[in-house]
mmCIF file of C-alpha atoms and ligand atoms in Angstrom:
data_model
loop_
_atom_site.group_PDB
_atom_site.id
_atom_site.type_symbol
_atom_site.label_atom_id
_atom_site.label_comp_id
_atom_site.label_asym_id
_atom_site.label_seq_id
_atom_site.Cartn_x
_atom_site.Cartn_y
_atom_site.Cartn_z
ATOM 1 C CA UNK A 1 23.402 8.496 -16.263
ATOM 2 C CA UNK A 2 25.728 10.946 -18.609
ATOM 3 C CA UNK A 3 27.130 14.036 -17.367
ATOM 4 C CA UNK A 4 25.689 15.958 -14.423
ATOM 5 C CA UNK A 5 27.265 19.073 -16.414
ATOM 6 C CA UNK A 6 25.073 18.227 -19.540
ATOM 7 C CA UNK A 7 21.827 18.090 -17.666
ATOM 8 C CA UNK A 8 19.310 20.753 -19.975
ATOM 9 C CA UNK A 9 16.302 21.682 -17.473
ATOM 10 C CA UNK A 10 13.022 21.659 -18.711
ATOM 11 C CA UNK A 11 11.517 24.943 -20.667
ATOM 12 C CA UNK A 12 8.947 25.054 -17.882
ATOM 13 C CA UNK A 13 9.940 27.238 -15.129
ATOM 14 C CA UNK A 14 7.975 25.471 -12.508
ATOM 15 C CA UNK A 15 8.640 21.924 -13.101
ATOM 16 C CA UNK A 16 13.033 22.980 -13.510
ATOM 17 C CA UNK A 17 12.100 24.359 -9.735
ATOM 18 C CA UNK A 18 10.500 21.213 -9.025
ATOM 19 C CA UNK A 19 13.292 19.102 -10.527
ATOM 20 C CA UNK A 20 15.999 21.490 -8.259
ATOM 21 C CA UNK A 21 14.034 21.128 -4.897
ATOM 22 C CA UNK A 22 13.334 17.555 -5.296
ATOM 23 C CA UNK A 23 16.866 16.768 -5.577
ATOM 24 C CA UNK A 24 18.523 19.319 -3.311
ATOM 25 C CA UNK A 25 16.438 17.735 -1.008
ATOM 26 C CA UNK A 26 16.779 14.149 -1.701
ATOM 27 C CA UNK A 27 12.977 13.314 -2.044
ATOM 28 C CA UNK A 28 12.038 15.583 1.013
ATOM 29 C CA UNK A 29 10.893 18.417 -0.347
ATOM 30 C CA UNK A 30 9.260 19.223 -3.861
ATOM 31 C CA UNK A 31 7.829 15.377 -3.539
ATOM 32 C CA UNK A 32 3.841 16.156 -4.793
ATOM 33 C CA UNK A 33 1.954 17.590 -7.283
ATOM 34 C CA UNK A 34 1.956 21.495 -6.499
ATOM 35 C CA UNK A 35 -0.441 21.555 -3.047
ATOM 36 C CA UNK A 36 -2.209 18.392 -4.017
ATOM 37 C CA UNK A 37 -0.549 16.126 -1.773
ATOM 38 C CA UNK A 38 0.079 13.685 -4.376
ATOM 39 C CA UNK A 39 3.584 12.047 -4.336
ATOM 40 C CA UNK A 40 5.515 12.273 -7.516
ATOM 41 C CA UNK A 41 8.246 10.383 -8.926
ATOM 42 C CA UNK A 42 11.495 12.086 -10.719
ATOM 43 C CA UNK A 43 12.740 10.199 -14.119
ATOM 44 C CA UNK A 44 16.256 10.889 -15.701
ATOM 45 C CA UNK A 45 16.278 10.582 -19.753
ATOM 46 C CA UNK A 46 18.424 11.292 -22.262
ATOM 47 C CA UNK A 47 17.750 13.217 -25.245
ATOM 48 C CA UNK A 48 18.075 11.368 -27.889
ATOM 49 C CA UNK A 49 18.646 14.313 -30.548
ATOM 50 C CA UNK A 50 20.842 16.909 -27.801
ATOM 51 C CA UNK A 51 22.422 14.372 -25.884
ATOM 52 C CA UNK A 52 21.292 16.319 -22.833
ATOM 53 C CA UNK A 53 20.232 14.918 -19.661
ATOM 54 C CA UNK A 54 16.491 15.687 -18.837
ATOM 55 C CA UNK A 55 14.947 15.174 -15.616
ATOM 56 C CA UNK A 56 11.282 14.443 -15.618
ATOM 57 C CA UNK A 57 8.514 14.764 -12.681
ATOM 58 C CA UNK A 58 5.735 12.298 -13.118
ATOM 59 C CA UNK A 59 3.176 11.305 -10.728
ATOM 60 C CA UNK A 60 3.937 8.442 -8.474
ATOM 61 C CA UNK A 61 1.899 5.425 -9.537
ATOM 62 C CA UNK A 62 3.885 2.405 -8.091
ATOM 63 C CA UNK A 63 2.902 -1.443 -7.477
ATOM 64 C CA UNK A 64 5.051 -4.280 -6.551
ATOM 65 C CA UNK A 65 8.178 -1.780 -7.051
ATOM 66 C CA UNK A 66 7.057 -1.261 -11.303
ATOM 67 C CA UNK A 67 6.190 2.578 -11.709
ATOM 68 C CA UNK A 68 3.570 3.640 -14.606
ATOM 69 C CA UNK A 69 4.623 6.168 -16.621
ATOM 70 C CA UNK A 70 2.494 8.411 -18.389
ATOM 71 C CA UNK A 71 3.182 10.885 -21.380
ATOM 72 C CA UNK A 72 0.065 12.514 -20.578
ATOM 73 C CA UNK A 73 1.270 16.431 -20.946
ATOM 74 C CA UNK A 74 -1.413 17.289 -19.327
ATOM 75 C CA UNK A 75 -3.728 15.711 -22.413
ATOM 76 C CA UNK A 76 -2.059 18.594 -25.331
ATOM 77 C CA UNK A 77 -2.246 17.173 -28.478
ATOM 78 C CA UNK A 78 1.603 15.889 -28.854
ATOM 79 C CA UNK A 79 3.451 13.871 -26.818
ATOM 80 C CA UNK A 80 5.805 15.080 -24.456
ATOM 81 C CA UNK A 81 9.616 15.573 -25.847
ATOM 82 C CA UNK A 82 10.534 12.891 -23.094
ATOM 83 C CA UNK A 83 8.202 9.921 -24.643
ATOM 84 C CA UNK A 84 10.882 10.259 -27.742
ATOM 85 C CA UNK A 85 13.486 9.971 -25.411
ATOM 86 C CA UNK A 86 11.973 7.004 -24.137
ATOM 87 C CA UNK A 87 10.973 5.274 -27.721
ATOM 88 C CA UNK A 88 15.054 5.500 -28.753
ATOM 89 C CA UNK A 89 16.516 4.641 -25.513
ATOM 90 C CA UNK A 90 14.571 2.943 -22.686
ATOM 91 C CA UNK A 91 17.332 3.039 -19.865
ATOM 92 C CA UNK A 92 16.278 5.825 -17.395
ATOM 93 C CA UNK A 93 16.518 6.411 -13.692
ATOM 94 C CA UNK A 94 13.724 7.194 -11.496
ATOM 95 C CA UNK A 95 13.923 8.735 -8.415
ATOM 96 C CA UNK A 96 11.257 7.936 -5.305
ATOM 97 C CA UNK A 97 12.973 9.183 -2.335
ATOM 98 C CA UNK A 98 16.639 9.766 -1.927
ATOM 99 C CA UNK A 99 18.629 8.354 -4.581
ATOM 100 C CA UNK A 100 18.019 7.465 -8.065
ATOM 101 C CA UNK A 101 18.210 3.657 -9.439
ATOM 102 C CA UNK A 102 18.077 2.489 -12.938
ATOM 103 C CA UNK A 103 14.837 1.240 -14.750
ATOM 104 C CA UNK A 104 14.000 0.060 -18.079
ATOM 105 C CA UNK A 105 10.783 0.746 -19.613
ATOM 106 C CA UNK A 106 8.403 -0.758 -22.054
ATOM 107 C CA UNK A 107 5.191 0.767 -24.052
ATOM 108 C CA UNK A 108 2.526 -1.492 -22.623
ATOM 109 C CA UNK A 109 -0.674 -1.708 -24.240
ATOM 110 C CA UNK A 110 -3.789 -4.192 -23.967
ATOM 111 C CA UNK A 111 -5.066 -5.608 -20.803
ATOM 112 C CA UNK A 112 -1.717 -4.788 -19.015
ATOM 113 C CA UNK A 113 -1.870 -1.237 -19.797
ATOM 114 C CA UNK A 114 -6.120 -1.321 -18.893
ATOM 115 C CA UNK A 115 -5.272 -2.740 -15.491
ATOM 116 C CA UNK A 116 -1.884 0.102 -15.508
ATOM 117 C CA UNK A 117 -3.933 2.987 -16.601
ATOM 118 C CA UNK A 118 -6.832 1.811 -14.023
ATOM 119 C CA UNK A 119 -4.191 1.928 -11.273
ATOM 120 C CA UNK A 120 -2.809 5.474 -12.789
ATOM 121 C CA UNK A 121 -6.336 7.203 -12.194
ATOM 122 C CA UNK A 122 -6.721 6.141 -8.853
ATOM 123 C CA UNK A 123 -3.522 7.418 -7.761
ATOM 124 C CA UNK A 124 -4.145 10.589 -10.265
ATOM 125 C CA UNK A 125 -7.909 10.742 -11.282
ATOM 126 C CA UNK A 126 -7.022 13.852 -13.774
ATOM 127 C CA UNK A 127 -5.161 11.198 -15.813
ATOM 128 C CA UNK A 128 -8.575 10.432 -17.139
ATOM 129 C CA UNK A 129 -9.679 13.827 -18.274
ATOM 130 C CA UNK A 130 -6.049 14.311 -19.541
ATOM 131 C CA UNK A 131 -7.185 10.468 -22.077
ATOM 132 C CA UNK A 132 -10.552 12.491 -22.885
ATOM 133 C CA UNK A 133 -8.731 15.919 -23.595
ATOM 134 C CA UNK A 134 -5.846 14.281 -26.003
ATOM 135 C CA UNK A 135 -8.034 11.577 -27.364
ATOM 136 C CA UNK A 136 -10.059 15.139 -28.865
ATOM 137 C CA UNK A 137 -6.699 15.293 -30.612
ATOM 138 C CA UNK A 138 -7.023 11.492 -31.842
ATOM 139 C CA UNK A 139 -3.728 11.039 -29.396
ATOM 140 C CA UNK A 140 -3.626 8.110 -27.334
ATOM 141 C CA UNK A 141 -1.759 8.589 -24.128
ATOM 142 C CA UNK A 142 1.131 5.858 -24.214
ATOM 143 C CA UNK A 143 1.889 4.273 -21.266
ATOM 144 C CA UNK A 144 5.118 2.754 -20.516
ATOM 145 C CA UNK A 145 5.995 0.386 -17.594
ATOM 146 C CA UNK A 146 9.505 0.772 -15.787
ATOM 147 C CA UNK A 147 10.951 -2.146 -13.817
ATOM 148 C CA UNK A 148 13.999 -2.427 -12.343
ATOM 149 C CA UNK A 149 17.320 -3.080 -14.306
ATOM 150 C CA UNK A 150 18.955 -6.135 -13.409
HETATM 151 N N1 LIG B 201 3.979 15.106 -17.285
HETATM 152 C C1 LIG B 201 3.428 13.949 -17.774
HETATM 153 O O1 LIG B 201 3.416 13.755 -18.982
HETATM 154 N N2 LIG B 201 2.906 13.003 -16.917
HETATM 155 C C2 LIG B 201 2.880 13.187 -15.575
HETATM 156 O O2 LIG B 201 2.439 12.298 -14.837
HETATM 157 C C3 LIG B 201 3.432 14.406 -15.039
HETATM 158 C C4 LIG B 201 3.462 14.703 -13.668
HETATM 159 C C5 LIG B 201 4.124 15.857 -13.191
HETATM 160 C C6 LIG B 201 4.228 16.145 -11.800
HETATM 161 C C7 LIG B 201 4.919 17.255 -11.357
HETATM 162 C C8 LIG B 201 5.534 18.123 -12.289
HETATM 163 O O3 LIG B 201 6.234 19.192 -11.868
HETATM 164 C C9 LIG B 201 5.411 17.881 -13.670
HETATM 165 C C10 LIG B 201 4.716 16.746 -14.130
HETATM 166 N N3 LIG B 201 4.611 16.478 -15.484
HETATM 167 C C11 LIG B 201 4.008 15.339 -15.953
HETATM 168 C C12 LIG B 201 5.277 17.356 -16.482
HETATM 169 C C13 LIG B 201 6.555 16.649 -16.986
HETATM 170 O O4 LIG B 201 7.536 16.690 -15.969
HETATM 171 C C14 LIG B 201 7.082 17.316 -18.264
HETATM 172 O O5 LIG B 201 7.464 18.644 -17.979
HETATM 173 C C15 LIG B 201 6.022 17.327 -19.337
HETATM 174 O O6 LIG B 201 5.552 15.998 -19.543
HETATM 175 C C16 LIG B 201 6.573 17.884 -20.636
HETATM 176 O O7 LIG B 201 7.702 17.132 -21.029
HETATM 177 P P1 LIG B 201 8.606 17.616 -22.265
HETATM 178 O O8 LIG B 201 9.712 16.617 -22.406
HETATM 179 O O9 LIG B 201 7.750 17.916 -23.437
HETATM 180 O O10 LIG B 201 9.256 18.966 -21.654
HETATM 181 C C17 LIG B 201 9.247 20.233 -22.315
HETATM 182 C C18 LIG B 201 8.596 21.245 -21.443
HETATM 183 C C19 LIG B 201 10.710 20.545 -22.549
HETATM 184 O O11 LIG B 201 11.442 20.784 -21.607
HETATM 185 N N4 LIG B 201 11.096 20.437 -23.790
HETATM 186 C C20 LIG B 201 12.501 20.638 -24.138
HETATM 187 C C21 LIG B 201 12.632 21.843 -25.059
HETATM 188 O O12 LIG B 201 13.764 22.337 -25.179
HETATM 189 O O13 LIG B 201 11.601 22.216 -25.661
HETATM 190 C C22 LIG B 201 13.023 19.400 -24.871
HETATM 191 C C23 LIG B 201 12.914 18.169 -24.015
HETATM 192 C C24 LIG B 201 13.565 16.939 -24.622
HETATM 193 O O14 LIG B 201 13.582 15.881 -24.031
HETATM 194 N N5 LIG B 201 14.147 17.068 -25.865
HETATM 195 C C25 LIG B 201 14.764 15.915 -26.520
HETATM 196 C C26 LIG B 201 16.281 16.080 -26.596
HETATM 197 O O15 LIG B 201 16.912 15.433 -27.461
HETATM 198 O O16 LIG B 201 16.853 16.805 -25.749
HETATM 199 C C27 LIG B 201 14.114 15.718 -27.887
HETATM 200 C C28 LIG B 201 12.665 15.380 -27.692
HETATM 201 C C29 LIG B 201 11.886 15.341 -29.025
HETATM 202 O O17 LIG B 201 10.867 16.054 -29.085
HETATM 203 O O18 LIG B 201 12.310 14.599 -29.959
#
């Protein structure tokens, strides 16, 4: 996806690190949530006002090889810059071990995304407090599925 040189790393120091670790290590290292021992996932996007490539932790919530993902920012007010990314183009590659393979992703919203965002809390439970924390903001966390790309 695009130009390795043209990769922008995120404005937050420690999830850049993550991003750097995660790759230099092909999935070994850098592969959960600070000490939490929950397994992450990495997305590729691009930007769809720079142009730049932006690489994207997000927790792992995978079933029958479809990953969840969730612009939940840890529940601020605004979505992430990434869920933009998403809306204009919805080719990305996500990463869950050593290589990354292309996805496309879909908003999902109804009883797919209730049975999604049920299977997001289990694997994360601080998803939910992140709904409660936005939802103060009258945001809804979207919710987007990624399957593979044929
Ligand atoms: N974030 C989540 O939303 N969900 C998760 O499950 C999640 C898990 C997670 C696990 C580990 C980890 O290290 C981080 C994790 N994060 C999770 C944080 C996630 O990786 C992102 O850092 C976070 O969601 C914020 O995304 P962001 O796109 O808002 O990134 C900010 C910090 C940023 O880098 N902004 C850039 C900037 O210059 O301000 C711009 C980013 C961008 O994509 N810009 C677009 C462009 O064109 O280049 C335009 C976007 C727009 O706003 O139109």
């Amino acid at each position: 996806m695009g130009n390795e040189d043209d990769y922008a790393p995120s404005t937050w120091d420690w999830v850049a690190d993550q991003v750097a670790e995660y790759e230099a290590s092909g999935g070994e290292r850098a592969n959960t949530l600070r000490d939490t021992g929950l397994p992450i996932i990495l997305m590729t996007t691009v930007g769809h006002k720079t142009g730049k490539i932006r690489k994207v932790p997000l927790m792992r919530v995978e079933h029958a090889g479809e990953y969840l993902i969730v612009a939940s920012k840890g529940g601020r007010p605004e979505h992430p810059g990434w869920y933009h990314n998403l809306m204009a183009d919805s080719h990305v590659t996500i990463q869950d071990g050593a290589e990354p393979l292309d996805y496309t992703v879909r908003l999902i919203s109804g009883d797919e995304r209730s049975t999604w965002w049920e299977r997001g809390v289990i694997a994360f439970p601080t998803y939910a407090e992140y709904a409660v924390s936005a939802g103060e903001a009258g945001r809804e966390i979207p919710v987007f599925l990624a399957s593979r790309t044929s």
